[in-house]
PDB file of C-alpha atoms in Angstrom:
ATOM      1  CA  MET A 622      92.787  45.932 -63.887  1.00 43.00           C
ATOM      2  CA  SER A 623      91.116  44.679 -60.713  1.00 43.00           C
ATOM      3  CA  ARG A 624      87.368  45.028 -60.264  1.00 46.00           C
ATOM      4  CA  GLY A 625      85.981  45.813 -56.829  1.00 47.00           C
ATOM      5  CA  PRO A 626      87.698  45.429 -53.483  1.00 48.00           C
ATOM      6  CA  SER A 627      90.873  43.441 -53.078  1.00 46.00           C
ATOM      7  CA  THR A 628      90.077  39.843 -52.275  1.00 59.00           C
ATOM      8  CA  SER A 629      91.941  36.733 -51.397  1.00 81.00           C
ATOM      9  CA  GLY A 630      91.027  33.126 -50.995  1.00 93.00           C
ATOM     10  CA  SER A 631      90.907  29.975 -53.026  1.00 96.00           C
ATOM     11  CA  VAL A 632      88.111  28.999 -55.395  1.00 98.00           C
ATOM     12  CA  LEU A 633      87.554  25.735 -57.254  1.00 98.00           C
ATOM     13  CA  VAL A 634      85.758  26.334 -60.560  1.00 98.00           C
ATOM     14  CA  VAL A 635      83.998  23.248 -61.947  1.00 98.00           C
ATOM     15  CA  GLU A 636      82.780  23.886 -65.495  1.00 97.00           C
ATOM     16  CA  ASP A 637      82.847  21.682 -68.600  1.00 95.00           C
ATOM     17  CA  ASP A 638      82.909  24.611 -71.057  1.00 96.00           C
ATOM     18  CA  ALA A 639      86.624  25.421 -71.365  1.00 96.00           C
ATOM     19  CA  LEU A 640      86.074  28.991 -72.566  1.00 96.00           C
ATOM     20  CA  LEU A 641      83.661  29.837 -69.752  1.00 96.00           C
ATOM     21  CA  ARG A 642      85.996  28.143 -67.257  1.00 96.00           C
ATOM     22  CA  ARG A 643      88.805  30.476 -68.382  1.00 97.00           C
ATOM     23  CA  VAL A 644      86.586  33.572 -68.235  1.00 96.00           C
ATOM     24  CA  ILE A 645      85.669  32.721 -64.646  1.00 97.00           C
ATOM     25  CA  GLN A 646      89.307  31.966 -63.818  1.00 97.00           C
ATOM     26  CA  TYR A 647      90.522  35.310 -65.171  1.00 97.00           C
ATOM     27  CA  THR A 648      87.717  37.227 -63.447  1.00 96.00           C
ATOM     28  CA  LEU A 649      88.450  35.688 -60.051  1.00 97.00           C
ATOM     29  CA  ALA A 650      92.248  35.735 -60.410  1.00 96.00           C
ATOM     30  CA  ASP A 651      92.108  39.407 -61.396  1.00 96.00           C
ATOM     31  CA  ALA A 652      90.308  40.057 -58.096  1.00 95.00           C
ATOM     32  CA  GLY A 653      93.064  38.313 -56.116  1.00 95.00           C
ATOM     33  CA  PHE A 654      91.688  34.789 -55.801  1.00 97.00           C
ATOM     34  CA  GLU A 655      93.743  31.650 -56.227  1.00 96.00           C
ATOM     35  CA  VAL A 656      91.749  29.602 -58.742  1.00 97.00           C
ATOM     36  CA  ALA A 657      91.839  25.860 -59.409  1.00 97.00           C
ATOM     37  CA  LEU A 658      89.994  24.397 -62.385  1.00 98.00           C
ATOM     38  CA  ALA A 659      88.121  21.157 -63.009  1.00 97.00           C
ATOM     39  CA  GLY A 660      86.259  20.142 -66.161  1.00 96.00           C
ATOM     40  CA  ASP A 661      83.653  18.048 -64.364  1.00 96.00           C
ATOM     41  CA  GLY A 662      82.572  16.729 -60.977  1.00 95.00           C
ATOM     42  CA  VAL A 663      84.857  13.694 -61.107  1.00 96.00           C
ATOM     43  CA  ALA A 664      87.924  15.880 -61.648  1.00 97.00           C
ATOM     44  CA  ALA A 665      86.748  18.228 -58.873  1.00 96.00           C
ATOM     45  CA  LEU A 666      86.380  15.359 -56.394  1.00 95.00           C
ATOM     46  CA  LYS A 667      89.868  14.124 -57.280  1.00 96.00           C
ATOM     47  CA  ILE A 668      91.337  17.572 -56.527  1.00 96.00           C
ATOM     48  CA  ILE A 669      89.466  17.778 -53.217  1.00 94.00           C
ATOM     49  CA  GLU A 670      90.388  14.222 -52.214  1.00 91.00           C
ATOM     50  CA  GLU A 671      94.060  15.142 -52.727  1.00 92.00           C
ATOM     51  CA  GLY A 672      93.626  17.341 -49.659  1.00 88.00           C
ATOM     52  CA  ARG A 673      93.227  20.738 -51.300  1.00 90.00           C
ATOM     53  CA  HIS A 674      91.107  23.151 -49.272  1.00 91.00           C
ATOM     54  CA  PHE A 675      88.952  25.740 -50.993  1.00 96.00           C
ATOM     55  CA  ASP A 676      87.174  28.747 -49.562  1.00 96.00           C
ATOM     56  CA  LEU A 677      84.463  28.399 -52.220  1.00 97.00           C
ATOM     57  CA  ILE A 678      83.364  26.057 -54.997  1.00 98.00           C
ATOM     58  CA  VAL A 679      81.641  27.403 -58.124  1.00 98.00           C
ATOM     59  CA  SER A 680      80.108  24.594 -60.175  1.00 97.00           C
ATOM     60  CA  ASP A 681      78.069  24.119 -63.311  1.00 96.00           C
ATOM     61  CA  ILE A 682      75.121  21.735 -62.980  1.00 95.00           C
ATOM     62  CA  ASN A 683      75.013  19.970 -66.374  1.00 93.00           C
ATOM     63  CA  MET A 684      78.374  18.277 -66.911  1.00 94.00           C
ATOM     64  CA  PRO A 685      79.542  14.923 -68.281  1.00 91.00           C
ATOM     65  CA  ARG A 686      80.508  12.059 -65.936  1.00 92.00           C
ATOM     66  CA  MET A 687      79.167  13.776 -62.788  1.00 93.00           C
ATOM     67  CA  SER A 688      76.611  16.564 -62.542  1.00 93.00           C
ATOM     68  CA  GLY A 689      76.848  19.497 -60.193  1.00 94.00           C
ATOM     69  CA  PHE A 690      74.024  17.960 -58.143  1.00 94.00           C
ATOM     70  CA  GLU A 691      76.005  14.728 -57.726  1.00 95.00           C
ATOM     71  CA  LEU A 692      79.146  16.680 -56.830  1.00 96.00           C
ATOM     72  CA  ARG A 693      77.215  18.676 -54.236  1.00 95.00           C
ATOM     73  CA  LYS A 694      75.812  15.483 -52.697  1.00 95.00           C
ATOM     74  CA  HIS A 695      79.304  13.961 -52.437  1.00 94.00           C
ATOM     75  CA  LEU A 696      80.616  17.121 -50.773  1.00 94.00           C
ATOM     76  CA  LEU A 697      77.723  17.279 -48.301  1.00 94.00           C
ATOM     77  CA  ASP A 698      78.475  13.670 -47.313  1.00 92.00           C
ATOM     78  CA  SER A 699      82.136  14.551 -46.683  1.00 87.00           C
ATOM     79  CA  ARG A 700      83.083  15.943 -43.290  1.00 82.00           C
ATOM     80  CA  GLN A 701      86.036  17.725 -44.902  1.00 81.00           C
ATOM     81  CA  SER A 702      84.029  19.770 -47.399  1.00 84.00           C
ATOM     82  CA  ALA A 703      80.383  19.772 -46.262  1.00 85.00           C
ATOM     83  CA  LEU A 704      80.590  23.357 -45.024  1.00 88.00           C
ATOM     84  CA  THR A 705      82.546  24.771 -47.960  1.00 94.00           C
ATOM     85  CA  PRO A 706      80.486  27.567 -49.561  1.00 96.00           C
ATOM     86  CA  PHE A 707      79.068  26.530 -52.928  1.00 97.00           C
ATOM     87  CA  ILE A 708      77.591  28.426 -55.893  1.00 97.00           C
ATOM     88  CA  PHE A 709      75.756  26.739 -58.766  1.00 96.00           C
ATOM     89  CA  LEU A 710      76.064  28.034 -62.335  1.00 95.00           C
ATOM     90  CA  SER A 711      73.400  26.883 -64.751  1.00 93.00           C
ATOM     91  CA  ALA A 712      71.685  27.603 -68.039  1.00 92.00           C
ATOM     92  CA  ARG A 713      68.613  26.094 -66.371  1.00 89.00           C
ATOM     93  CA  ASN A 714      66.860  29.285 -65.361  1.00 88.00           C
ATOM     94  CA  SER A 715      63.243  28.374 -64.642  1.00 90.00           C
ATOM     95  CA  PRO A 716      62.008  29.048 -61.105  1.00 91.00           C
ATOM     96  CA  GLU A 717      61.673  25.277 -60.569  1.00 93.00           C
ATOM     97  CA  ASP A 718      65.305  24.709 -61.575  1.00 89.00           C
ATOM     98  CA  GLN A 719      66.495  27.496 -59.289  1.00 92.00           C
ATOM     99  CA  VAL A 720      64.461  26.141 -56.361  1.00 93.00           C
ATOM    100  CA  GLN A 721      65.864  22.652 -56.988  1.00 92.00           C
ATOM    101  CA  GLY A 722      69.388  24.071 -57.049  1.00 90.00           C
ATOM    102  CA  LEU A 723      68.946  26.138 -53.896  1.00 93.00           C
ATOM    103  CA  SER A 724      67.352  23.123 -52.178  1.00 92.00           C
ATOM    104  CA  SER A 725      70.738  21.418 -52.535  1.00 92.00           C
ATOM    105  CA  ARG A 726      72.022  23.635 -49.709  1.00 93.00           C
ATOM    106  CA  VAL A 727      74.056  25.891 -51.970  1.00 95.00           C
ATOM    107  CA  ASP A 728      74.816  29.501 -51.126  1.00 95.00           C
ATOM    108  CA  ASP A 729      73.767  30.980 -54.456  1.00 96.00           C
ATOM    109  CA  TYR A 730      72.442  30.046 -57.898  1.00 96.00           C
ATOM    110  CA  VAL A 731      73.682  32.046 -60.892  1.00 95.00           C
ATOM    111  CA  THR A 732      72.008  31.629 -64.268  1.00 94.00           C
ATOM    112  CA  LYS A 733      73.873  31.664 -67.572  1.00 94.00           C
ATOM    113  CA  PRO A 734      74.596  33.831 -69.369  1.00 93.00           C
ATOM    114  CA  PHE A 735      75.932  36.090 -66.631  1.00 93.00           C
ATOM    115  CA  GLU A 736      78.144  39.123 -66.395  1.00 94.00           C
ATOM    116  CA  PRO A 737      81.550  38.190 -64.918  1.00 94.00           C
ATOM    117  CA  VAL A 738      81.477  41.252 -62.645  1.00 95.00           C
ATOM    118  CA  VAL A 739      78.122  40.074 -61.203  1.00 95.00           C
ATOM    119  CA  LEU A 740      79.527  36.593 -60.548  1.00 95.00           C
ATOM    120  CA  LEU A 741      82.503  38.214 -58.812  1.00 96.00           C
ATOM    121  CA  ALA A 742      80.170  40.283 -56.626  1.00 95.00           C
ATOM    122  CA  ARG A 743      78.212  37.152 -55.685  1.00 96.00           C
ATOM    123  CA  VAL A 744      81.421  35.264 -54.865  1.00 96.00           C
ATOM    124  CA  GLN A 745      82.588  38.124 -52.657  1.00 95.00           C
ATOM    125  CA  ALA A 746      79.179  38.342 -50.938  1.00 94.00           C
ATOM    126  CA  VAL A 747      79.111  34.605 -50.157  1.00 94.00           C
ATOM    127  CA  LEU A 748      82.653  34.702 -48.771  1.00 94.00           C
ATOM    128  CA  GLU A 749      81.948  37.817 -46.692  1.00 93.00           C
ATOM    129  CA  ARG A 750      78.856  36.165 -45.157  1.00 92.00           C
ATOM    130  CA  ARG A 751      80.970  33.106 -44.334  1.00 90.00           C
ATOM    131  CA  ARG A 752      83.687  35.281 -42.781  1.00 90.00           C
ATOM    132  CA  VAL A 753      81.131  37.081 -40.598  1.00 89.00           C
ATOM    133  CA  LEU A 754      79.575  33.770 -39.479  1.00 87.00           C
ATOM    134  CA  ASP A 755      82.982  32.242 -38.739  1.00 83.00           C
ATOM    135  CA  THR A 756      83.976  35.288 -36.695  1.00 83.00           C
ATOM    136  CA  ALA A 757      80.706  35.211 -34.755  1.00 84.00           C
ATOM    137  CA  ALA A 758      81.146  31.499 -34.050  1.00 83.00           C
ATOM    138  CA  ARG A 759      84.679  32.009 -32.701  1.00 86.00           C
ATOM    139  CA  THR A 760      84.457  35.222 -30.689  1.00 87.00           C
ATOM    140  CA  ASP A 761      82.698  36.464 -27.594  1.00 84.00           C
ATOM    141  CA  PRO A 762      80.336  39.285 -28.576  1.00 82.00           C
ATOM    142  CA  LEU A 763      81.023  41.274 -25.397  1.00 78.00           C
ATOM    143  CA  THR A 764      84.824  41.220 -25.413  1.00 80.00           C
ATOM    144  CA  GLY A 765      85.630  40.422 -29.038  1.00 82.00           C
ATOM    145  CA  LEU A 766      88.085  37.798 -27.755  1.00 83.00           C
ATOM    146  CA  LEU A 767      88.158  34.144 -28.747  1.00 83.00           C
ATOM    147  CA  ASN A 768      85.383  32.108 -27.140  1.00 83.00           C
ATOM    148  CA  ARG A 769      86.141  28.970 -25.137  1.00 82.00           C
ATOM    149  CA  ARG A 770      85.978  26.547 -28.072  1.00 85.00           C
ATOM    150  CA  ALA A 771      88.142  28.738 -30.314  1.00 85.00           C
ATOM    151  CA  LEU A 772      90.584  29.361 -27.469  1.00 83.00           C
ATOM    152  CA  GLU A 773      90.957  25.622 -26.837  1.00 85.00           C
ATOM    153  CA  GLU A 774      91.596  25.058 -30.562  1.00 84.00           C
ATOM    154  CA  GLU A 775      94.195  27.842 -30.625  1.00 85.00           C
ATOM    155  CA  ILE A 776      95.940  26.478 -27.515  1.00 86.00           C
ATOM    156  CA  GLU A 777      96.076  23.021 -29.111  1.00 88.00           C
ATOM    157  CA  ARG A 778      97.550  24.458 -32.337  1.00 87.00           C
ATOM    158  CA  SER A 779     100.111  26.469 -30.368  1.00 87.00           C
ATOM    159  CA  LEU A 780     101.170  23.461 -28.300  1.00 87.00           C
ATOM    160  CA  LEU A 781     101.591  21.361 -31.439  1.00 86.00           C
ATOM    161  CA  ARG A 782     103.626  24.132 -33.096  1.00 88.00           C
ATOM    162  CA  LEU A 783     105.859  24.477 -30.010  1.00 86.00           C
ATOM    163  CA  GLY A 784     106.357  20.712 -29.926  1.00 86.00           C
ATOM    164  CA  ARG A 785     107.273  20.537 -33.613  1.00 88.00           C
ATOM    165  CA  HIS A 786     109.926  23.216 -33.215  1.00 88.00           C
ATOM    166  CA  ASP A 787     111.088  22.033 -29.783  1.00 87.00           C
ATOM    167  CA  GLU A 788     110.382  25.479 -28.353  1.00 87.00           C
ATOM    168  CA  GLN A 789     109.027  26.708 -25.053  1.00 88.00           C
ATOM    169  CA  GLY A 790     106.024  28.939 -24.566  1.00 85.00           C
ATOM    170  CA  CYS A 791     104.089  30.761 -21.921  1.00 87.00           C
ATOM    171  CA  MET A 792     100.369  31.217 -21.474  1.00 80.00           C
ATOM    172  CA  VAL A 793      98.496  33.569 -19.181  1.00 82.00           C
ATOM    173  CA  PHE A 794      94.849  32.944 -18.373  1.00 75.00           C
ATOM    174  CA  LEU A 795      92.889  35.745 -16.761  1.00 76.00           C
ATOM    175  CA  ASP A 796      89.399  35.208 -15.371  1.00 74.00           C
ATOM    176  CA  ILE A 797      87.389  38.136 -14.044  1.00 75.00           C
ATOM    177  CA  ASP A 798      84.378  37.276 -11.905  1.00 78.00           C
ATOM    178  CA  HIS A 799      81.178  39.140 -12.757  1.00 74.00           C
ATOM    179  CA  PHE A 800      82.802  40.774 -15.811  1.00 69.00           C
ATOM    180  CA  LYS A 801      79.442  41.889 -17.214  1.00 69.00           C
ATOM    181  CA  LEU A 802      78.851  44.061 -14.147  1.00 69.00           C
ATOM    182  CA  ILE A 803      81.966  46.132 -14.794  1.00 64.00           C
TER     183      ILE A 803
END
């Protein structure tokens, strides 16, 4: 039975406790997410370096081989994944620990033990904020149409797609002077 609104997206769960990893996997999968699992930061980096894209990463902090802090630092140094939303999970629940975690430029910090439904709500909230920011960065607030940068990216993608399939296309560009006065 699905909890909350229907969701989609891909989440990488990095947790060394196999049982907790499965609980998180089932909670997110039940809500419509595609979930990949890693037992530690090293395994997570390997998955990411294989070219997998994730809409969100949920990671424990205290893990063998590579901590969540080390994983986060590696991801921030990577152009490919620096902007991927990130949530820390941790049994470290003092205010100092939470401040240290949030200072790592993560989107949320969830303390263990937690209710799976609360984690799901936090995941959905982080992804919704990201969706709103992405939309605002790509659209003109007056018209709701793609802005110049997004339009140029879309044109480039369309031209590449047409070239790959040896197809023809047509583009119309309309420019209205003094549009804001209308």
